Amino acid sequence: AQSVTQLDSHVSVSEGTPVLLRCNYSSSYSPSLFWYVQHPNKGLQLLLKYTSAATLVKGINGFEAEFKKSETSFHLTKPSAHMSDAAEYFCVVSGGDGNYGGSQGNLIFGKGTKLSVKP
Amino acid sequence: DGGITQSPKYLFRKEGQNVTLSCEQNLNHDAMYWYRQDPGQGLRLIYYSQIVNDFQKGDIAEGYSVSREKKESFPLTVTSAQKNPTAFYLCASSIKDTRPNSPLHFGNGTRLTVT
């Protein structure tokens, strides 16, 4: 079975300092992993995805994530936070059980990490 | 611009009433999904549909119903049987793919309050 754990429910940083949002996953198969961002009262927007190509994945808005199989982690980072980065971030793992039926119904969402950015 | 439109943005209903949330997409995506979001809970899948006239239950389908009569539309009905319907509802779509790694495209959600 697949699972995903976001280790911090809330992270607060100062503008211009680095961002680290932590995500650990559990999967019996080679997983696909995603990070989504959600601004208040909005839908989710894809930041980046890992699908077994390069382990360091670059996304939009200067974010990147590194897939570390030995640590079962997929942490999201950004070198310098901007006020507009304040939002909730979700780590998502595909429920890859070997049945590639084409459905995203097997996606498993973490509970989210709320990022606050102080001026 | 292509995208997903959910309406209304806010919806208020009395307990015991059924209510239907609209979701329309013009992305030509085959697959559509309904998620429920509660604070601190992440997203939980209610129903999904990979093709017109077919849909499957997700993790929390009880008290909900859907239809998929057109590729562009996937309305969700919250019935009176749903014990705790107050939540933020998100509709999404994706390209039907042979591997489960196609990203989801989300609408801006409907916030339902039942009193």
PDB file of C-alpha atoms in Angstrom:
ATOM      1  CA  ALA A   1       0.000   0.000   0.000  1.00  0.00           C
ATOM      2  CA  GLN A   2       1.063   3.566  -0.620  1.00  0.00           C
ATOM      3  CA  SER A   3       1.128   6.390   1.883  1.00  0.00           C
ATOM      4  CA  VAL A   4       2.525   9.884   2.166  1.00  0.00           C
ATOM      5  CA  THR A   5       3.484  11.890   5.251  1.00  0.00           C
ATOM      6  CA  GLN A   6       4.128  15.593   5.328  1.00  0.00           C
ATOM      7  CA  LEU A   7       6.244  16.072   8.384  1.00  0.00           C
ATOM      8  CA  ASP A   8       5.230  19.635   9.209  1.00  0.00           C
ATOM      9  CA  SER A   9       1.710  20.999   9.247  1.00  0.00           C
ATOM     10  CA  HIS A  10       2.992  24.576   9.369  1.00  0.00           C
ATOM     11  CA  VAL A  11       6.298  26.166   8.324  1.00  0.00           C
ATOM     12  CA  SER A  12       7.159  29.822   8.820  1.00  0.00           C
ATOM     13  CA  VAL A  13      10.095  31.550   7.108  1.00  0.00           C
ATOM     14  CA  SER A  14      11.253  35.087   6.519  1.00  0.00           C
ATOM     15  CA  GLU A  15      11.208  36.573   3.044  1.00  0.00           C
ATOM     16  CA  GLY A  16      14.496  35.871   1.285  1.00  0.00           C
ATOM     17  CA  THR A  17      15.391  32.800   3.375  1.00  0.00           C
ATOM     18  CA  PRO A  18      15.326  29.189   2.150  1.00  0.00           C
ATOM     19  CA  VAL A  19      12.201  27.045   2.182  1.00  0.00           C
ATOM     20  CA  LEU A  20      12.149  23.342   3.076  1.00  0.00           C
ATOM     21  CA  LEU A  21       8.894  21.389   3.092  1.00  0.00           C
ATOM     22  CA  ARG A  22       9.358  17.759   4.025  1.00  0.00           C
ATOM     23  CA  CYS A  23       7.594  14.753   2.557  1.00  0.00           C
ATOM     24  CA  ASN A  24       8.147  11.041   3.150  1.00  0.00           C
ATOM     25  CA  TYR A  25       6.382   8.354   1.185  1.00  0.00           C
ATOM     26  CA  SER A  26       5.815   4.653   1.302  1.00  0.00           C
ATOM     27  CA  SER A  27       5.327   2.629  -1.849  1.00  0.00           C
ATOM     28  CA  SER A  28       5.698  -0.967  -2.901  1.00  0.00           C
ATOM     29  CA  TYR A  29       6.367   0.099  -6.461  1.00  0.00           C
ATOM     30  CA  SER A  30       8.352   2.807  -8.202  1.00  0.00           C
ATOM     31  CA  PRO A  31       6.172   5.749  -7.354  1.00  0.00           C
ATOM     32  CA  SER A  32       5.234   8.879  -9.197  1.00  0.00           C
ATOM     33  CA  LEU A  33       5.406  11.860  -6.844  1.00  0.00           C
ATOM     34  CA  PHE A  34       3.987  15.346  -7.113  1.00  0.00           C
ATOM     35  CA  TRP A  35       3.931  18.626  -5.264  1.00  0.00           C
ATOM     36  CA  TYR A  36       0.873  20.854  -5.594  1.00  0.00           C
ATOM     37  CA  VAL A  37       0.295  24.354  -4.219  1.00  0.00           C
ATOM     38  CA  GLN A  38      -3.018  25.812  -3.088  1.00  0.00           C
ATOM     39  CA  HIS A  39      -3.646  29.479  -2.436  1.00  0.00           C
ATOM     40  CA  PRO A  40      -6.592  30.372  -0.161  1.00  0.00           C
ATOM     41  CA  ASN A  41     -10.000  29.429  -1.567  1.00  0.00           C
ATOM     42  CA  LYS A  42      -8.449  28.246  -4.820  1.00  0.00           C
ATOM     43  CA  GLY A  43      -7.851  24.934  -6.515  1.00  0.00           C
ATOM     44  CA  LEU A  44      -4.519  23.147  -6.517  1.00  0.00           C
ATOM     45  CA  GLN A  45      -1.798  23.893  -9.043  1.00  0.00           C
ATOM     46  CA  LEU A  46       0.952  21.481 -10.025  1.00  0.00           C
ATOM     47  CA  LEU A  47       4.427  22.635  -8.945  1.00  0.00           C
ATOM     48  CA  LEU A  48       6.443  19.658 -10.151  1.00  0.00           C
ATOM     49  CA  LYS A  49       6.388  15.911 -10.629  1.00  0.00           C
ATOM     50  CA  TYR A  50       8.811  13.014 -10.417  1.00  0.00           C
ATOM     51  CA  THR A  51       8.305  10.062 -12.729  1.00  0.00           C
ATOM     52  CA  SER A  52      11.540   8.034 -12.481  1.00  0.00           C
ATOM     53  CA  ALA A  53      13.648  10.249 -14.733  1.00  0.00           C
ATOM     54  CA  ALA A  54      16.091  12.695 -13.065  1.00  0.00           C
ATOM     55  CA  THR A  55      16.016  12.542  -9.267  1.00  0.00           C
ATOM     56  CA  LEU A  56      16.276  16.333  -8.973  1.00  0.00           C
ATOM     57  CA  VAL A  57      13.111  17.844 -10.346  1.00  0.00           C
ATOM     58  CA  LYS A  58      12.698  21.523 -11.117  1.00  0.00           C
ATOM     59  CA  GLY A  59       9.282  23.080 -10.981  1.00  0.00           C
ATOM     60  CA  ILE A  60       7.613  26.416 -11.395  1.00  0.00           C
ATOM     61  CA  ASN A  61       8.312  29.551  -9.350  1.00  0.00           C
ATOM     62  CA  GLY A  62      11.844  28.451  -8.442  1.00  0.00           C
ATOM     63  CA  PHE A  63      10.836  25.339  -6.508  1.00  0.00           C
ATOM     64  CA  GLU A  64      12.600  22.028  -6.818  1.00  0.00           C
ATOM     65  CA  ALA A  65      12.442  18.630  -5.161  1.00  0.00           C
ATOM     66  CA  GLU A  66      14.835  15.734  -4.846  1.00  0.00           C
ATOM     67  CA  PHE A  67      13.737  12.125  -4.933  1.00  0.00           C
ATOM     68  CA  LYS A  68      15.784  10.066  -2.472  1.00  0.00           C
ATOM     69  CA  LYS A  69      14.852   6.429  -2.669  1.00  0.00           C
ATOM     70  CA  SER A  70      17.108   5.384   0.232  1.00  0.00           C
ATOM     71  CA  GLU A  71      15.364   7.865   2.506  1.00  0.00           C
ATOM     72  CA  THR A  72      11.902   7.502   0.871  1.00  0.00           C
ATOM     73  CA  SER A  73      11.748  11.266   0.774  1.00  0.00           C
ATOM     74  CA  PHE A  74      10.689  13.922  -1.726  1.00  0.00           C
ATOM     75  CA  HIS A  75      11.343  17.220   0.025  1.00  0.00           C
ATOM     76  CA  LEU A  76      10.421  20.519  -1.636  1.00  0.00           C
ATOM     77  CA  THR A  77      12.901  23.392  -1.516  1.00  0.00           C
ATOM     78  CA  LYS A  78      13.332  26.939  -2.712  1.00  0.00           C
ATOM     79  CA  PRO A  79      16.480  29.021  -2.166  1.00  0.00           C
ATOM     80  CA  SER A  80      14.732  32.274  -1.351  1.00  0.00           C
ATOM     81  CA  ALA A  81      11.143  32.683  -0.184  1.00  0.00           C
ATOM     82  CA  HIS A  82       8.870  35.341  -1.612  1.00  0.00           C
ATOM     83  CA  MET A  83       5.728  36.714  -0.016  1.00  0.00           C
ATOM     84  CA  SER A  84       3.694  35.229  -2.864  1.00  0.00           C
ATOM     85  CA  ASP A  85       4.859  31.730  -1.836  1.00  0.00           C
ATOM     86  CA  ALA A  86       2.581  31.827   1.213  1.00  0.00           C
ATOM     87  CA  ALA A  87       0.121  29.005   0.560  1.00  0.00           C
ATOM     88  CA  GLU A  88      -0.588  25.385   1.407  1.00  0.00           C
ATOM     89  CA  TYR A  89       1.535  22.702  -0.218  1.00  0.00           C
ATOM     90  CA  PHE A  90       0.551  19.097  -0.811  1.00  0.00           C
ATOM     91  CA  CYS A  91       2.798  16.144  -1.481  1.00  0.00           C
ATOM     92  CA  VAL A  92       1.081  13.439  -3.533  1.00  0.00           C
ATOM     93  CA  VAL A  93       2.050   9.878  -4.387  1.00  0.00           C
ATOM     94  CA  SER A  94       0.507   7.784  -7.109  1.00  0.00           C
ATOM     95  CA  GLY A  95      -1.070   4.580  -5.942  1.00  0.00           C
ATOM     96  CA  GLY A  96       1.048   2.566  -8.319  1.00  0.00           C
ATOM     97  CA  ASP A  97      -0.081  -0.941  -7.596  1.00  0.00           C
ATOM     98  CA  GLY A  98       0.976  -2.283 -10.949  1.00  0.00           C
ATOM     99  CA  ASN A  99      -2.437  -1.681 -12.433  1.00  0.00           C
ATOM    100  CA  TYR A 100      -1.833   1.102 -14.866  1.00  0.00           C
ATOM    101  CA  GLY A 101      -5.442   1.546 -15.673  1.00  0.00           C
ATOM    102  CA  GLY A 102      -4.988   5.188 -16.449  1.00  0.00           C
ATOM    103  CA  SER A 103      -6.959   6.412 -13.492  1.00  0.00           C
ATOM    104  CA  GLN A 104      -5.779   9.100 -11.118  1.00  0.00           C
ATOM    105  CA  GLY A 105      -8.170   7.677  -8.592  1.00  0.00           C
ATOM    106  CA  ASN A 106      -5.189   6.114  -6.890  1.00  0.00           C
ATOM    107  CA  LEU A 107      -3.507   9.384  -5.993  1.00  0.00           C
ATOM    108  CA  ILE A 108      -2.835   9.745  -2.270  1.00  0.00           C
ATOM    109  CA  PHE A 109      -2.583  13.256  -0.854  1.00  0.00           C
ATOM    110  CA  GLY A 110      -0.621  14.311   2.175  1.00  0.00           C
ATOM    111  CA  LYS A 111      -2.424  16.416   4.763  1.00  0.00           C
ATOM    112  CA  GLY A 112      -0.676  19.570   3.595  1.00  0.00           C
ATOM    113  CA  THR A 113       1.912  22.024   4.911  1.00  0.00           C
ATOM    114  CA  LYS A 114       0.910  25.626   5.348  1.00  0.00           C
ATOM    115  CA  LEU A 115       3.780  27.960   4.480  1.00  0.00           C
ATOM    116  CA  SER A 116       3.843  31.422   6.026  1.00  0.00           C
ATOM    117  CA  VAL A 117       6.316  34.047   4.802  1.00  0.00           C
ATOM    118  CA  LYS A 118       7.170  36.937   7.088  1.00  0.00           C
ATOM    119  CA  PRO A 119       8.313  40.267   5.647  1.00  0.00           C
TER     120      PRO A 119
ATOM    121  CA  ASP B   1      -8.221  29.814 -22.067  1.00  0.00           C
ATOM    122  CA  GLY B   2      -8.846  26.198 -21.241  1.00  0.00           C
ATOM    123  CA  GLY B   3      -9.727  25.258 -17.746  1.00  0.00           C
ATOM    124  CA  ILE B   4     -12.184  23.893 -15.230  1.00  0.00           C
ATOM    125  CA  THR B   5     -15.126  25.935 -14.017  1.00  0.00           C
ATOM    126  CA  GLN B   6     -16.872  25.131 -10.767  1.00  0.00           C
ATOM    127  CA  SER B   7     -20.034  26.870  -9.743  1.00  0.00           C
ATOM    128  CA  PRO B   8     -21.196  28.308  -7.536  1.00  0.00           C
ATOM    129  CA  LYS B   9     -18.183  29.438  -5.495  1.00  0.00           C
ATOM    130  CA  TYR B  10     -20.217  29.494  -2.261  1.00  0.00           C
ATOM    131  CA  LEU B  11     -23.346  27.459  -1.555  1.00  0.00           C
ATOM    132  CA  PHE B  12     -25.582  27.421   1.490  1.00  0.00           C
ATOM    133  CA  ARG B  13     -28.216  24.776   2.139  1.00  0.00           C
ATOM    134  CA  LYS B  14     -30.479  23.599   4.894  1.00  0.00           C
ATOM    135  CA  GLU B  15     -29.966  20.162   6.351  1.00  0.00           C
ATOM    136  CA  GLY B  16     -32.015  17.517   4.565  1.00  0.00           C
ATOM    137  CA  GLN B  17     -31.834  19.130   1.141  1.00  0.00           C
ATOM    138  CA  ASN B  18     -29.983  17.669  -1.807  1.00  0.00           C
ATOM    139  CA  VAL B  19     -27.621  20.027  -3.608  1.00  0.00           C
ATOM    140  CA  THR B  20     -25.785  19.749  -6.929  1.00  0.00           C
ATOM    141  CA  LEU B  21     -22.351  21.206  -7.579  1.00  0.00           C
ATOM    142  CA  SER B  22     -21.405  21.986 -11.155  1.00  0.00           C
ATOM    143  CA  CYS B  23     -18.095  21.165 -12.836  1.00  0.00           C
ATOM    144  CA  GLU B  24     -17.368  21.916 -16.494  1.00  0.00           C
ATOM    145  CA  GLN B  25     -14.050  21.549 -18.354  1.00  0.00           C
ATOM    146  CA  ASN B  26     -12.957  22.591 -21.833  1.00  0.00           C
ATOM    147  CA  LEU B  27      -9.580  20.861 -21.740  1.00  0.00           C
ATOM    148  CA  ASN B  28     -10.838  17.859 -23.709  1.00  0.00           C
ATOM    149  CA  HIS B  29      -9.787  15.620 -20.823  1.00  0.00           C
ATOM    150  CA  ASP B  30     -11.297  12.173 -20.585  1.00  0.00           C
ATOM    151  CA  ALA B  31     -10.983  11.740 -16.822  1.00  0.00           C
ATOM    152  CA  MET B  32     -12.700  13.832 -14.163  1.00  0.00           C
ATOM    153  CA  TYR B  33     -12.659  13.684 -10.366  1.00  0.00           C
ATOM    154  CA  TRP B  34     -14.376  15.044  -7.280  1.00  0.00           C
ATOM    155  CA  TYR B  35     -12.443  15.621  -4.088  1.00  0.00           C
ATOM    156  CA  ARG B  36     -13.520  16.792  -0.683  1.00  0.00           C
ATOM    157  CA  GLN B  37     -11.171  18.961   1.378  1.00  0.00           C
ATOM    158  CA  ASP B  38     -11.489  19.475   5.124  1.00  0.00           C
ATOM    159  CA  PRO B  39      -9.007  21.511   7.204  1.00  0.00           C
ATOM    160  CA  GLY B  40      -5.907  19.485   8.034  1.00  0.00           C
ATOM    161  CA  GLN B  41      -7.205  16.441   6.132  1.00  0.00           C
ATOM    162  CA  GLY B  42      -5.724  16.818   2.696  1.00  0.00           C
ATOM    163  CA  LEU B  43      -7.936  15.788  -0.216  1.00  0.00           C
ATOM    164  CA  ARG B  44     -10.149  12.720  -0.243  1.00  0.00           C
ATOM    165  CA  LEU B  45     -11.550  11.234  -3.428  1.00  0.00           C
ATOM    166  CA  ILE B  46     -15.339  11.031  -3.716  1.00  0.00           C
ATOM    167  CA  TYR B  47     -15.926   9.808  -7.287  1.00  0.00           C
ATOM    168  CA  TYR B  48     -14.048   9.674 -10.547  1.00  0.00           C
ATOM    169  CA  SER B  49     -14.885   9.034 -14.168  1.00  0.00           C
ATOM    170  CA  GLN B  50     -12.561   7.943 -16.949  1.00  0.00           C
ATOM    171  CA  ILE B  51     -15.091   8.047 -19.752  1.00  0.00           C
ATOM    172  CA  VAL B  52     -18.576   9.275 -20.530  1.00  0.00           C
ATOM    173  CA  ASN B  53     -21.378   7.258 -18.919  1.00  0.00           C
ATOM    174  CA  ASP B  54     -19.003   5.508 -16.548  1.00  0.00           C
ATOM    175  CA  PHE B  55     -17.768   6.399 -13.062  1.00  0.00           C
ATOM    176  CA  GLN B  56     -16.290   4.737  -9.993  1.00  0.00           C
ATOM    177  CA  LYS B  57     -16.566   5.320  -6.274  1.00  0.00           C
ATOM    178  CA  GLY B  58     -13.634   6.803  -4.460  1.00  0.00           C
ATOM    179  CA  ASP B  59     -12.772   6.529  -0.782  1.00  0.00           C
ATOM    180  CA  ILE B  60     -15.746   8.490   0.584  1.00  0.00           C
ATOM    181  CA  ALA B  61     -18.609   8.027  -1.902  1.00  0.00           C
ATOM    182  CA  GLU B  62     -21.368   7.446   0.658  1.00  0.00           C
ATOM    183  CA  GLY B  63     -23.964  10.198   0.554  1.00  0.00           C
ATOM    184  CA  TYR B  64     -22.853  11.465  -2.850  1.00  0.00           C
ATOM    185  CA  SER B  65     -23.883  10.768  -6.435  1.00  0.00           C
ATOM    186  CA  VAL B  66     -22.516  11.788  -9.839  1.00  0.00           C
ATOM    187  CA  SER B  67     -23.329  11.577 -13.512  1.00  0.00           C
ATOM    188  CA  ARG B  68     -21.193  11.808 -16.629  1.00  0.00           C
ATOM    189  CA  GLU B  69     -23.515  12.331 -19.587  1.00  0.00           C
ATOM    190  CA  LYS B  70     -21.086  14.594 -21.423  1.00  0.00           C
ATOM    191  CA  LYS B  71     -17.317  14.622 -21.626  1.00  0.00           C
ATOM    192  CA  GLU B  72     -17.197  18.240 -20.453  1.00  0.00           C
ATOM    193  CA  SER B  73     -19.444  17.919 -17.422  1.00  0.00           C
ATOM    194  CA  PHE B  74     -19.275  15.975 -14.146  1.00  0.00           C
ATOM    195  CA  PRO B  75     -21.844  17.280 -11.636  1.00  0.00           C
ATOM    196  CA  LEU B  76     -21.787  16.121  -8.023  1.00  0.00           C
ATOM    197  CA  THR B  77     -24.937  15.788  -5.925  1.00  0.00           C
ATOM    198  CA  VAL B  78     -24.581  15.933  -2.167  1.00  0.00           C
ATOM    199  CA  THR B  79     -27.577  14.072  -0.807  1.00  0.00           C
ATOM    200  CA  SER B  80     -29.306  14.312   2.534  1.00  0.00           C
ATOM    201  CA  ALA B  81     -27.670  10.991   3.403  1.00  0.00           C
ATOM    202  CA  GLN B  82     -24.259  12.642   3.672  1.00  0.00           C
ATOM    203  CA  LYS B  83     -23.743  13.013   7.414  1.00  0.00           C
ATOM    204  CA  ASN B  84     -21.313  15.922   7.400  1.00  0.00           C
ATOM    205  CA  PRO B  85     -21.567  17.728   4.049  1.00  0.00           C
ATOM    206  CA  THR B  86     -20.034  21.083   5.005  1.00  0.00           C
ATOM    207  CA  ALA B  87     -16.676  21.186   3.208  1.00  0.00           C
ATOM    208  CA  PHE B  88     -14.688  22.577   0.300  1.00  0.00           C
ATOM    209  CA  TYR B  89     -15.295  20.550  -2.877  1.00  0.00           C
ATOM    210  CA  LEU B  90     -12.762  20.410  -5.676  1.00  0.00           C
ATOM    211  CA  CYS B  91     -13.269  19.124  -9.186  1.00  0.00           C
ATOM    212  CA  ALA B  92     -10.297  18.027 -11.288  1.00  0.00           C
ATOM    213  CA  SER B  93      -9.555  16.514 -14.664  1.00  0.00           C
ATOM    214  CA  SER B  94      -6.656  14.771 -16.358  1.00  0.00           C
ATOM    215  CA  ILE B  95      -5.642  13.244 -19.643  1.00  0.00           C
ATOM    216  CA  LYS B  96      -6.421   9.570 -19.678  1.00  0.00           C
ATOM    217  CA  ASP B  97      -3.051   7.923 -19.645  1.00  0.00           C
ATOM    218  CA  THR B  98      -1.683   4.443 -19.520  1.00  0.00           C
ATOM    219  CA  ARG B  99       0.397   5.302 -16.463  1.00  0.00           C
ATOM    220  CA  PRO B 100      -0.867   7.021 -13.304  1.00  0.00           C
ATOM    221  CA  ASN B 101       1.333  10.086 -13.542  1.00  0.00           C
ATOM    222  CA  SER B 102      -0.675  12.566 -15.549  1.00  0.00           C
ATOM    223  CA  PRO B 103      -1.095  15.706 -13.474  1.00  0.00           C
ATOM    224  CA  LEU B 104      -4.486  16.861 -12.298  1.00  0.00           C
ATOM    225  CA  HIS B 105      -5.968  20.194 -13.329  1.00  0.00           C
ATOM    226  CA  PHE B 106      -8.203  21.673 -10.651  1.00  0.00           C
ATOM    227  CA  GLY B 107     -11.115  24.048 -10.572  1.00  0.00           C
ATOM    228  CA  ASN B 108     -11.303  26.781  -7.930  1.00  0.00           C
ATOM    229  CA  GLY B 109     -13.681  24.854  -5.743  1.00  0.00           C
ATOM    230  CA  THR B 110     -17.130  25.229  -4.212  1.00  0.00           C
ATOM    231  CA  ARG B 111     -17.474  25.893  -0.514  1.00  0.00           C
ATOM    232  CA  LEU B 112     -20.641  24.218   0.731  1.00  0.00           C
ATOM    233  CA  THR B 113     -22.151  25.115   4.078  1.00  0.00           C
ATOM    234  CA  VAL B 114     -25.078  23.113   5.407  1.00  0.00           C
ATOM    235  CA  THR B 115     -26.932  24.316   8.491  1.00  0.00           C
TER     236      THR B 115
END
